[in-house]
Coordinates of C-alpha atoms in Angstrom, one line a residue:
M11 CA 8.0 -0.6 -12.6
A12 CA 7.0 1.0 -15.8
G13 CA 3.4 2.2 -16.1
D14 CA 1.0 2.1 -19.0
P15 CA 1.8 4.5 -21.9
R16 CA -0.4 7.6 -22.6
P17 CA -3.9 6.4 -23.6
D18 CA -4.0 8.3 -26.9
S19 CA -0.4 7.4 -27.9
W20 CA 0.3 4.9 -30.6
Q21 CA 1.8 2.5 -28.1
A22 CA -1.3 2.5 -25.9
R23 CA -3.6 2.1 -28.9
R24 CA -1.3 -0.8 -30.1
N25 CA -1.6 -2.5 -26.7
R26 CA -5.3 -2.2 -26.6
I27 CA -5.6 -3.5 -30.2
M28 CA -3.2 -6.4 -29.5
N29 CA -5.0 -7.3 -26.3
G30 CA -8.3 -7.4 -28.1
F31 CA -6.8 -9.4 -31.0
H32 CA -5.3 -12.1 -28.9
A33 CA -8.4 -12.2 -26.7
R34 CA -10.5 -13.0 -29.7
L35 CA -7.9 -15.3 -31.2
S36 CA -7.8 -17.3 -28.0
T37 CA -11.4 -18.4 -28.5
L38 CA -10.1 -20.8 -31.1
A39 CA -8.1 -22.7 -28.5
R40 CA -9.2 -26.1 -27.5
P41 CA -11.3 -25.7 -24.3
A42 CA -10.2 -27.3 -21.0
V43 CA -12.6 -30.0 -19.8
G44 CA -11.6 -30.1 -16.2
F45 CA -8.9 -29.7 -13.5
V46 CA -5.8 -31.8 -13.3
S47 CA -6.1 -31.4 -9.5
Q48 CA -8.7 -30.1 -7.1
P49 CA -7.9 -26.4 -6.6
E50 CA -7.7 -25.2 -3.0
P51 CA -8.8 -21.6 -2.1
R52 CA -5.9 -19.4 -1.0
T53 CA -7.4 -15.9 -1.1
I54 CA -8.8 -14.2 2.0
G55 CA -12.1 -12.3 1.6
S56 CA -14.1 -10.0 3.9
F57 CA -17.4 -11.3 5.3
A58 CA -18.6 -7.8 5.9
R59 CA -17.9 -6.8 2.3
G60 CA -19.5 -9.9 1.0
K61 CA -22.7 -9.1 2.9
Q62 CA -22.7 -5.6 1.5
L63 CA -22.5 -7.0 -2.0
I64 CA -25.4 -9.4 -1.4
S65 CA -27.5 -6.4 -0.1
G66 CA -26.7 -4.4 -3.3
N67 CA -24.1 -2.0 -1.9
F68 CA -21.1 -2.0 -4.3
L69 CA -18.1 -0.2 -2.9
F70 CA -15.1 -0.1 -5.3
A71 CA -12.3 2.4 -5.8
G72 CA -13.9 4.8 -3.3
F73 CA -17.3 4.9 -5.0
L74 CA -20.5 3.4 -3.5
V75 CA -23.2 2.4 -5.9
E76 CA -26.4 1.3 -4.1
A77 CA -28.3 -0.9 -6.5
P78 CA -30.2 -3.7 -4.7
G79 CA -31.3 -6.4 -7.1
T80 CA -29.0 -5.2 -9.9
A81 CA -26.4 -7.5 -11.5
I82 CA -22.9 -6.3 -11.1
W83 CA -22.3 -5.8 -14.8
E84 CA -25.4 -3.6 -15.1
L85 CA -24.1 -1.0 -12.7
P86 CA -23.2 2.5 -13.8
M87 CA -19.4 2.8 -13.8
P88 CA -18.4 6.0 -11.9
S89 CA -14.7 5.6 -12.8
S90 CA -12.3 3.4 -14.7
G91 CA -10.8 2.2 -11.4
F92 CA -14.3 1.0 -10.3
E93 CA -14.7 -0.9 -13.5
E94 CA -11.2 -2.4 -13.3
E95 CA -11.9 -3.7 -9.8
L96 CA -15.0 -5.4 -11.0
H97 CA -13.1 -7.2 -13.9
G98 CA -10.4 -8.3 -11.5
F99 CA -13.0 -10.4 -9.6
T100 CA -11.4 -9.9 -6.1
W101 CA -15.0 -9.5 -4.9
L102 CA -15.3 -13.3 -5.4
D103 CA -13.2 -13.6 -2.2
D104 CA -15.7 -11.6 -0.3
L105 CA -18.7 -13.6 -1.5
A106 CA -16.9 -16.8 -0.8
A107 CA -16.2 -15.5 2.8
V108 CA -20.0 -15.4 3.3
G109 CA -20.4 -18.8 1.6
D110 CA -24.1 -19.2 1.9
G111 CA -26.7 -19.8 -0.9
A112 CA -27.3 -16.2 -1.6
A113 CA -23.6 -15.5 -2.0
R114 CA -23.1 -18.5 -4.3
V115 CA -26.0 -17.6 -6.6
R116 CA -24.6 -14.1 -7.1
A117 CA -21.1 -15.4 -7.7
Q118 CA -22.3 -17.9 -10.2
D119 CA -24.7 -15.5 -12.0
W120 CA -22.2 -12.7 -12.2
T121 CA -19.4 -15.0 -13.4
A122 CA -21.7 -16.4 -16.1
A123 CA -22.8 -12.9 -17.1
W124 CA -19.2 -11.9 -17.5
I125 CA -18.5 -14.8 -19.8
A126 CA -21.6 -13.9 -21.9
A127 CA -20.7 -10.2 -22.2
H128 CA -16.9 -10.3 -22.3
G129 CA -15.9 -13.9 -23.0
R130 CA -15.0 -13.2 -26.6
G131 CA -12.5 -10.5 -25.8
Q132 CA -14.7 -7.4 -25.3
G133 CA -14.3 -4.9 -22.5
P134 CA -11.5 -3.4 -20.3
G135 CA -10.9 -6.7 -18.4
W136 CA -8.6 -8.1 -21.1
S137 CA -5.3 -6.8 -19.8
P138 CA -2.6 -9.2 -18.5
D139 CA -2.7 -8.1 -14.9
L140 CA -6.5 -8.2 -14.6
T141 CA -6.7 -11.5 -16.4
G142 CA -4.1 -13.0 -14.1
R143 CA -6.0 -11.7 -11.0
R144 CA -9.3 -13.0 -12.4
L145 CA -7.9 -16.5 -13.2
I146 CA -6.6 -16.9 -9.7
R147 CA -10.0 -16.2 -8.2
W148 CA -11.9 -18.4 -10.7
I149 CA -9.6 -21.3 -9.9
N150 CA -9.4 -20.6 -6.1
H151 CA -13.2 -20.6 -5.9
A152 CA -13.9 -23.3 -8.5
I153 CA -16.0 -25.4 -6.1
F154 CA -18.0 -22.4 -5.1
L155 CA -18.6 -21.5 -8.7
L156 CA -19.4 -24.9 -10.0
N157 CA -21.6 -26.3 -7.2
G158 CA -25.0 -27.2 -8.6
Q159 CA -24.2 -25.8 -12.1
D160 CA -25.6 -27.6 -15.2
K161 CA -23.3 -28.9 -18.0
D162 CA -23.7 -25.8 -20.2
N163 CA -22.6 -23.4 -17.5
S164 CA -19.8 -25.7 -16.5
D165 CA -18.6 -26.1 -20.1
A166 CA -18.7 -22.3 -20.6
Y167 CA -16.7 -21.8 -17.4
F168 CA -13.9 -24.2 -18.5
K169 CA -13.9 -22.8 -22.0
S170 CA -13.4 -19.3 -20.7
L171 CA -10.6 -20.4 -18.3
A172 CA -8.8 -21.9 -21.3
Q173 CA -9.3 -18.8 -23.4
Q174 CA -8.0 -16.5 -20.7
T175 CA -5.0 -18.8 -20.1
I176 CA -4.0 -18.8 -23.7
F177 CA -4.4 -15.0 -23.9
L178 CA -2.2 -14.6 -20.8
S179 CA 0.5 -16.9 -22.3
R180 CA 0.7 -14.6 -25.3
R181 CA 0.3 -11.2 -23.6
W182 CA 2.0 -11.4 -20.1
R183 CA 5.1 -9.6 -21.5
S184 CA 3.0 -6.5 -22.2
A185 CA 2.2 -6.1 -18.4
A186 CA 4.1 -3.4 -16.7
S187 CA 7.0 -4.7 -14.7
G188 CA 6.5 -5.1 -11.0
L189 CA 3.1 -6.1 -9.4
P190 CA 1.1 -6.2 -12.7
R191 CA 3.6 -8.7 -14.2
F192 CA 3.7 -10.7 -11.0
E193 CA -0.1 -11.0 -11.2
A194 CA 0.0 -12.0 -14.8
L195 CA 2.6 -14.7 -14.4
T196 CA 1.2 -16.1 -11.2
G197 CA -2.2 -16.4 -12.8
L198 CA -0.6 -18.2 -15.8
I199 CA 1.2 -20.6 -13.5
Y200 CA -2.0 -21.3 -11.5
A201 CA -4.0 -22.0 -14.7
G202 CA -1.2 -24.1 -16.3
L203 CA -1.0 -26.3 -13.3
A204 CA -4.7 -26.6 -12.6
L205 CA -6.3 -27.0 -16.1
E206 CA -6.1 -30.1 -18.3
G207 CA -4.0 -29.5 -21.5
M208 CA -2.3 -26.4 -20.2
G209 CA 0.7 -27.9 -18.5
R210 CA 3.1 -26.9 -21.3
L211 CA 2.7 -23.2 -20.3
V212 CA 4.0 -23.8 -16.7
A213 CA 7.8 -24.0 -17.4
P214 CA 8.1 -20.8 -19.4
A215 CA 6.0 -18.9 -16.9
T216 CA 8.0 -20.2 -14.0
K217 CA 11.3 -19.1 -15.6
A218 CA 9.8 -15.7 -16.4
L219 CA 8.7 -15.3 -12.8
A220 CA 12.1 -16.2 -11.5
R221 CA 13.6 -13.5 -13.7
E222 CA 11.2 -10.9 -12.3
C223 CA 12.2 -11.9 -8.8
Q224 CA 15.9 -11.2 -9.7
T225 CA 15.2 -7.8 -11.3
Q226 CA 12.4 -6.5 -9.1
I227 CA 13.3 -7.7 -5.6
D228 CA 16.5 -6.0 -4.2
E229 CA 18.9 -7.2 -1.5
Q230 CA 16.8 -5.6 1.2
G231 CA 13.8 -7.5 0.1
G232 CA 12.2 -4.4 -1.3
I233 CA 10.6 -3.2 -4.6
P234 CA 11.3 0.0 -6.5
T235 CA 8.1 1.7 -5.5
R236 CA 8.9 1.2 -1.7
N237 CA 5.1 0.7 -1.2
P238 CA 4.7 -1.8 1.8
E239 CA 1.3 -2.9 0.8
E240 CA 2.4 -3.6 -2.7
L241 CA 5.3 -5.6 -1.4
L242 CA 2.8 -7.7 0.6
E243 CA 0.8 -8.4 -2.6
V244 CA 4.0 -9.5 -4.3
L245 CA 4.9 -11.9 -1.5
T246 CA 1.4 -13.2 -1.5
L247 CA 1.6 -14.0 -5.2
L248 CA 5.0 -15.6 -4.9
T249 CA 3.9 -17.9 -2.0
W250 CA 0.8 -18.9 -3.9
A251 CA 2.8 -19.7 -7.0
A252 CA 5.4 -21.7 -5.0
S253 CA 2.7 -23.6 -3.1
A254 CA 0.9 -24.5 -6.4
L255 CA 4.2 -25.7 -7.9
S256 CA 5.0 -27.8 -4.8
E257 CA 1.6 -29.4 -4.7
A258 CA 2.0 -30.4 -8.4
G259 CA 5.3 -32.1 -7.6
Q260 CA 7.4 -29.3 -9.0
A261 CA 9.9 -27.0 -7.3
A262 CA 10.0 -23.3 -7.6
P263 CA 13.3 -22.0 -9.0
P264 CA 16.0 -20.9 -6.5
E265 CA 15.5 -17.2 -7.5
H266 CA 11.8 -17.5 -6.6
I267 CA 12.5 -19.0 -3.2
Q268 CA 15.3 -16.6 -2.5
A269 CA 13.0 -13.6 -3.3
I270 CA 10.5 -14.9 -0.7
E271 CA 13.3 -15.3 1.8
R272 CA 14.3 -11.7 1.3
I273 CA 10.8 -10.2 1.3
A274 CA 9.5 -11.9 4.5
P275 CA 12.0 -10.2 6.9
S276 CA 11.3 -6.9 5.3
L277 CA 7.6 -7.2 5.8
R278 CA 8.1 -8.3 9.4
A279 CA 10.1 -5.1 9.9
L280 CA 7.3 -3.1 8.3
R281 CA 4.6 -4.7 10.5
H282 CA 3.3 -2.7 13.4
A283 CA 2.4 -4.3 16.8
D284 CA -1.3 -4.4 15.7
G285 CA -0.5 -6.6 12.7
G286 CA -1.0 -3.8 10.1
L287 CA 1.6 -2.4 7.7
A288 CA 3.2 1.0 8.0
R289 CA 1.4 3.4 5.6
F290 CA 3.9 4.9 3.2
H291 CA 4.2 5.7 -0.5
G292 CA 0.6 4.9 -1.4
G293 CA 0.2 1.8 0.6
G294 CA -2.4 1.1 3.3
R295 CA -2.4 -1.2 6.3
G296 CA -3.3 -4.2 4.2
I297 CA -6.4 -6.4 4.2
E298 CA -7.1 -7.8 7.7
G299 CA -5.2 -11.1 8.2
R300 CA -3.4 -10.9 4.8
L301 CA 0.0 -10.1 6.2
D302 CA 0.1 -12.8 8.9
H303 CA -1.3 -15.3 6.4
A304 CA 1.4 -14.4 3.8
L305 CA 4.2 -14.6 6.4
A306 CA 3.0 -18.0 7.6
N307 CA 2.8 -19.4 4.1
A308 CA 6.3 -18.0 3.3
G309 CA 7.8 -20.4 5.9
V310 CA 10.7 -18.1 6.6
K311 CA 11.8 -18.1 10.2
P312 CA 11.9 -14.7 12.0
V313 CA 15.4 -13.3 12.4
A314 CA 16.6 -10.2 14.2
N315 CA 16.7 -7.3 11.8
S316 CA 18.6 -4.2 12.9
G317 CA 19.2 -2.7 9.5
L318 CA 17.2 -1.1 6.8
S319 CA 14.2 -2.8 5.3
M320 CA 13.2 -1.4 1.9
G321 CA 14.5 1.9 3.2
Y322 CA 12.7 1.9 6.5
V323 CA 13.8 1.4 10.1
R324 CA 11.8 -0.3 12.9
L325 CA 12.2 0.4 16.6
S326 CA 10.2 -1.8 18.9
A327 CA 10.0 -2.6 22.6
N328 CA 7.2 -4.2 24.6
R329 CA 4.6 -4.0 21.9
T330 CA 5.4 -0.4 21.0
T331 CA 6.5 -0.1 17.4
V332 CA 8.0 3.0 15.6
I333 CA 8.6 2.7 11.9
V334 CA 10.5 5.5 10.1
D335 CA 11.2 6.3 6.4
V336 CA 14.9 6.9 6.3
S337 CA 15.6 6.7 2.5
P338 CA 15.0 8.9 -0.5
P339 CA 11.6 8.5 -2.2
P340 CA 11.4 6.1 -5.1
A341 CA 13.2 7.0 -8.3
A342 CA 11.3 9.5 -10.4
A343 CA 10.3 6.9 -13.1
V344 CA 8.4 4.9 -10.5
S345 CA 7.3 7.7 -8.2
Y346 CA 3.7 8.2 -9.6
N347 CA 2.3 6.9 -6.3
A348 CA 5.2 8.0 -4.0
H349 CA 5.0 10.5 -1.2
A350 CA 7.3 13.2 0.1
S351 CA 7.7 11.3 3.4
T352 CA 11.4 11.2 4.1
L353 CA 12.0 11.0 8.0
A354 CA 8.3 10.5 8.6
M355 CA 7.3 8.1 11.4
E356 CA 4.4 6.0 12.7
L357 CA 3.9 4.8 16.3
T358 CA 1.6 1.9 17.4
S359 CA 1.0 0.7 20.9
G360 CA -0.3 -2.8 21.1
R361 CA -3.5 -3.0 19.0
R362 CA -3.8 0.8 18.7
P363 CA -2.2 3.0 16.1
V364 CA -1.3 6.3 17.8
V365 CA 0.8 8.5 15.4
V366 CA 0.1 7.8 11.7
N367 CA 0.6 9.3 8.3
C368 CA -2.6 10.6 6.5
G369 CA -2.2 7.9 3.9
S370 CA -3.1 7.6 0.2
G371 CA -6.1 9.7 -1.0
M372 CA -6.2 7.9 -4.3
S373 CA -9.7 6.5 -3.8
F374 CA -11.1 9.9 -2.8
G375 CA -10.1 11.8 -6.0
E376 CA -7.2 13.6 -7.4
E377 CA -7.2 16.5 -4.9
W378 CA -7.0 14.2 -2.0
R379 CA -4.4 12.1 -3.7
R380 CA -2.2 15.2 -4.1
A381 CA -2.8 16.3 -0.6
G382 CA -1.9 12.9 0.8
R383 CA 1.5 13.0 -1.0
A384 CA 2.7 16.3 0.7
T385 CA 5.2 16.3 3.5
Q386 CA 2.6 18.1 5.7
S387 CA 0.4 15.0 5.5
H388 CA 3.1 12.9 7.3
S389 CA 4.3 12.8 10.8
T390 CA 7.5 14.7 10.3
L391 CA 8.9 18.2 10.0
A392 CA 7.9 20.4 7.0
I393 CA 8.8 24.0 6.1
D394 CA 5.6 26.0 5.5
G395 CA 4.5 25.8 1.9
Y396 CA 7.2 23.2 0.9
S397 CA 7.5 19.5 0.8
S398 CA 10.8 17.7 1.0
A399 CA 10.2 16.5 -2.5
R400 CA 8.1 18.3 -5.1
L401 CA 5.5 17.1 -7.5
G402 CA 6.7 17.7 -11.0
G403 CA 6.6 16.0 -14.4
K404 CA 3.5 14.1 -15.4
R405 CA 3.1 10.6 -16.8
F406 CA 0.1 8.5 -17.9
I407 CA -0.3 5.4 -15.7
G408 CA -3.2 3.0 -16.3
G409 CA -5.1 5.6 -18.2
H410 CA -4.6 8.3 -15.6
Q411 CA -2.3 11.3 -15.6
R412 CA 0.0 11.0 -12.6
E413 CA 2.5 13.5 -11.2
L414 CA 6.0 12.3 -10.4
L415 CA 8.2 13.3 -7.5
V416 CA 11.1 15.5 -8.5
D417 CA 13.7 17.5 -6.5
A418 CA 13.7 14.7 -4.0
P419 CA 16.4 14.4 -1.2
D420 CA 19.5 12.8 -2.5
D421 CA 21.5 12.8 0.7
V422 CA 19.6 10.7 3.3
G423 CA 21.6 9.3 6.2
V424 CA 20.9 7.0 9.1
K425 CA 22.7 5.8 12.2
Q426 CA 21.3 3.3 14.7
N427 CA 22.3 2.4 18.3
F428 CA 21.1 -0.3 20.6
D429 CA 22.0 -0.4 24.3
Q430 CA 20.5 -1.2 27.7
A431 CA 18.6 2.2 27.8
G432 CA 16.7 1.4 24.6
Q433 CA 17.0 2.0 20.8
S434 CA 18.0 5.2 19.1
L435 CA 17.9 6.4 15.5
T436 CA 19.6 9.5 14.0
S437 CA 18.7 10.4 10.5
W438 CA 18.9 13.4 8.2
Q439 CA 17.8 14.5 4.7
N440 CA 18.6 17.5 2.4
G441 CA 15.2 18.0 0.8
Y442 CA 15.2 21.7 1.8
Q443 CA 18.8 22.4 0.9
K444 CA 18.2 23.7 -2.6
T445 CA 15.3 26.0 -1.6
H446 CA 16.4 27.1 1.9
G447 CA 19.9 25.8 2.5
L448 CA 18.6 23.7 5.4
T449 CA 19.0 20.1 6.3
H450 CA 16.5 18.3 8.5
A451 CA 17.9 16.0 11.1
R452 CA 15.8 13.8 13.4
Q453 CA 16.8 11.8 16.4
L454 CA 14.4 9.3 18.0
D455 CA 15.0 7.4 21.2
L456 CA 12.7 4.5 22.3
S457 CA 13.0 3.4 25.9
F458 CA 13.8 -0.2 26.7
D459 CA 10.3 -0.8 28.0
G460 CA 8.5 1.0 25.1
R461 CA 6.8 3.5 27.3
A462 CA 8.6 6.6 26.0
L463 CA 9.7 8.0 22.7
N464 CA 12.0 11.1 22.8
G465 CA 12.5 13.1 19.7
E466 CA 14.7 15.9 18.5
D467 CA 14.0 17.7 15.2
T468 CA 16.7 20.1 13.9
L469 CA 16.9 22.4 10.9
G470 CA 20.4 23.6 10.1
A471 CA 22.5 25.3 7.5
F472 CA 25.9 23.6 7.9
S473 CA 28.1 24.7 5.0
D474 CA 29.1 28.1 3.7
R475 CA 27.0 27.4 0.5
D476 CA 24.0 26.4 2.6
R477 CA 24.3 29.6 4.6
R478 CA 24.3 31.7 1.5
I479 CA 21.2 30.0 0.3
F480 CA 19.6 30.5 3.7
D481 CA 20.5 34.2 3.8
H482 CA 18.7 34.6 0.4
A483 CA 15.7 32.7 1.8
M484 CA 15.7 35.1 4.8
D485 CA 15.8 38.1 2.5
R486 CA 12.7 36.7 0.7
A487 CA 11.0 36.3 4.1
K488 CA 12.0 39.9 5.0
L489 CA 14.1 38.6 7.9
Q490 CA 11.0 37.3 9.7
G491 CA 12.4 33.8 9.7
I492 CA 11.6 30.5 7.9
S493 CA 8.4 29.1 9.3
Y494 CA 8.2 25.4 9.9
A495 CA 6.2 22.9 11.9
V496 CA 6.6 19.3 13.2
H497 CA 3.4 17.4 12.5
F498 CA 2.1 14.4 14.5
H499 CA -1.1 13.0 12.8
L500 CA -3.2 11.0 15.2
H501 CA -5.3 8.0 14.4
P502 CA -9.1 8.8 14.4
D503 CA -9.6 6.5 17.4
V504 CA -7.2 8.6 19.6
D505 CA -9.0 11.0 21.9
A506 CA -6.7 14.1 22.1
E507 CA -7.0 17.1 24.4
L508 CA -4.7 20.0 25.3
D509 CA -3.5 19.6 28.9
L510 CA -1.4 21.4 31.5
G511 CA -2.5 24.8 30.4
G512 CA -1.8 24.2 26.7
S513 CA 1.8 22.9 27.3
A514 CA 1.0 19.2 26.7
V515 CA -1.5 17.0 24.9
S516 CA -3.2 14.0 26.5
L517 CA -3.9 11.0 24.2
V518 CA -6.5 8.4 25.3
L519 CA -6.6 5.2 23.3
K520 CA -9.6 2.9 23.1
S521 CA -7.6 0.3 25.1
G522 CA -7.6 2.7 28.0
E523 CA -3.9 3.6 27.7
I524 CA -3.0 7.3 28.2
W525 CA -0.1 8.9 26.4
V526 CA 1.2 12.4 27.0
F527 CA 2.9 14.6 24.5
R528 CA 5.3 17.3 25.8
Y529 CA 7.9 19.5 24.3
D530 CA 10.8 21.8 25.2
G531 CA 11.9 25.1 23.7
P532 CA 10.2 28.2 22.2
A533 CA 7.9 26.4 19.8
H534 CA 4.1 26.8 19.8
L535 CA 1.9 23.8 20.5
H536 CA -1.4 23.5 18.6
L537 CA -4.0 20.7 18.2
E538 CA -5.4 21.1 14.7
P539 CA -7.7 19.1 12.4
S540 CA -6.4 16.4 10.2
V541 CA -7.7 13.5 8.1
Y542 CA -7.1 9.8 7.9
L543 CA -7.3 8.5 4.4
E544 CA -8.3 4.8 4.4
K545 CA -9.2 2.4 1.6
G546 CA -12.7 0.9 1.8
R547 CA -14.4 4.0 3.1
L548 CA -16.5 6.6 1.3
K549 CA -14.8 9.7 2.6
P550 CA -11.8 10.7 4.6
R551 CA -12.1 10.2 8.4
A552 CA -11.7 13.4 10.5
T553 CA -9.0 13.3 13.1
K554 CA -6.5 15.6 14.8
Q555 CA -2.8 16.4 14.6
I556 CA -0.4 17.8 17.1
V557 CA 1.6 20.6 15.5
L558 CA 4.7 22.2 16.9
S559 CA 5.4 25.4 15.0
H560 CA 8.5 27.7 15.0
R561 CA 10.7 29.8 12.9
V562 CA 14.4 29.5 11.9
L563 CA 16.0 32.8 12.7
D564 CA 19.6 31.8 12.6
Y565 CA 21.6 29.0 11.0
A566 CA 20.0 26.3 13.2
S567 CA 16.7 25.7 15.1
Q568 CA 15.8 22.7 17.2
I569 CA 12.6 21.3 18.8
N570 CA 12.7 18.6 21.5
W571 CA 9.6 16.6 22.3
T572 CA 8.5 13.5 24.2
L573 CA 5.6 11.1 23.7
A574 CA 5.3 8.8 26.8
K575 CA 2.7 6.7 28.6
A576 CA 1.3 8.3 31.6
Q577 CA 2.6 6.9 34.9
E578 CA -0.8 5.6 35.9
T579 CA -1.0 3.5 32.7
P580 CA -0.1 -0.1 33.7
Q581 CA 2.6 -2.0 31.9
G582 CA 0.3 -4.8 30.9
L583 CA -3.2 -3.8 29.7
R584 CA -5.8 -6.1 28.3
D585 CA -7.3 -4.6 25.2
L586 CA -10.8 -6.2 24.7
V587 CA -12.5 -3.4 22.8
V588 CA -14.1 -4.5 19.6
D589 CA -13.2 -2.2 16.6
D590 CA -15.8 -0.8 14.3
D591 CA -16.2 -2.4 10.9
I592 CA -14.0 -0.9 8.2
L593 CA -16.9 -0.5 5.8
S594 CA -18.7 2.1 7.9
E595 CA -18.4 5.7 7.2

């Protein structure tokens, strides 16, 4: 998935000039006068976010602007990401989720104001991906936007729809491959099917989308960025496009349908017991309900999946899920949002995440973004001061300078076993081989009833060459050993306390479940501060992490640990606790 070129380069300037040129040229197109068929809303919004918008609290890209009584286009723009989210119009989903008169007035007024200010090609919203995203929302919520409108406003709405559709038909090829191009082509198909006089655009867009499915969706049903939330967005777009084609009496190409059939099992494997996605490589847990909705719309029957899914493995038993990253990070060219997370894990029990990764800090600024990408921000082993992949060369993506992952592990192995005792996973990666001569191996065993996860983390120098590198590293450390730690970041809702004289940690979940963490060997157990980086909040949430620290003094070092439900925790526990709203701080 290629990113945007450097903003001050000739290519970036050319893209901006061509986008503006075609946006203005498209105003000469014959305006649409209505819909061929009545559009049906498919997007899912947040009632809470919609109420926040109505009250004048605008939370986008990690910035909150409190401006009651202010039109959305009159807001100060604290970042380019904030402005882009406004121009993508996903906030229409939230206002439609509220659906009352106040929400409708704002949706109609803010849409009309966009047409007046930007309808002739001005502003940053005229990129193919944002235009596709915007078209989908305008068409999905057409009834909401047109209800009670006079002829002038209705005509302006349809004229702008036609203009944006013509623009998209000419500029979708300039969208970066991957999610931006999927958004552009889905928007074009939507508009071509829905609007009078635009049907000629459907066939070329459908063929182009089929080609993207072939080149961007691999045999595991994954995408190059290995971002689970991004994969969910791709599936959502593909199911929307396929449904729109079917309702118009057309069939999506085989490549399109086959891509959906590959993606759906992968997303099921990346789905925790609570319905959220595993948080890896810049992705979050996903909008509430979006994953289940997308899987239901895909119409792909669940099948047993014991292999890799986009480079991840899922262990599950009795509503306990463990998801592990057992592949190298994305290739350097698409690693601008990737994390050094090889062999990191997450564990969820029922509705409650227990062990997590810190997540993407992108919405909290560049420093948090960098911190979230480090191995130490993931639930795995890390050598002090090093990540299993390093941040290196820089690239401009969407107007922002992004660092790529370099020196990533290139030897990552995995073996799985299933028997009556449970499920086991053995994996290894060589991300510390060049710097320390050490390979990290991790074994995880989930019991058949899901009540216990046994782990074993090993660092070893296994070849003569590795031992020579290790000896040099020991010399640099003045023979004091190579310090390392195994991190277990806890969800903020987990109440953690040291127990048994500091030899164990008790974890109490909101559901009432109690889990106990224990370990064997000479390591030191600590309970330290951590953060949970979550989209839709103003700042990182404070939480804790379990840290097992030790030193490698010879050619191998091993730590064994267990995370198990306390004996007094019943097998079946009704979890009726209502969660806090995601928009709270």
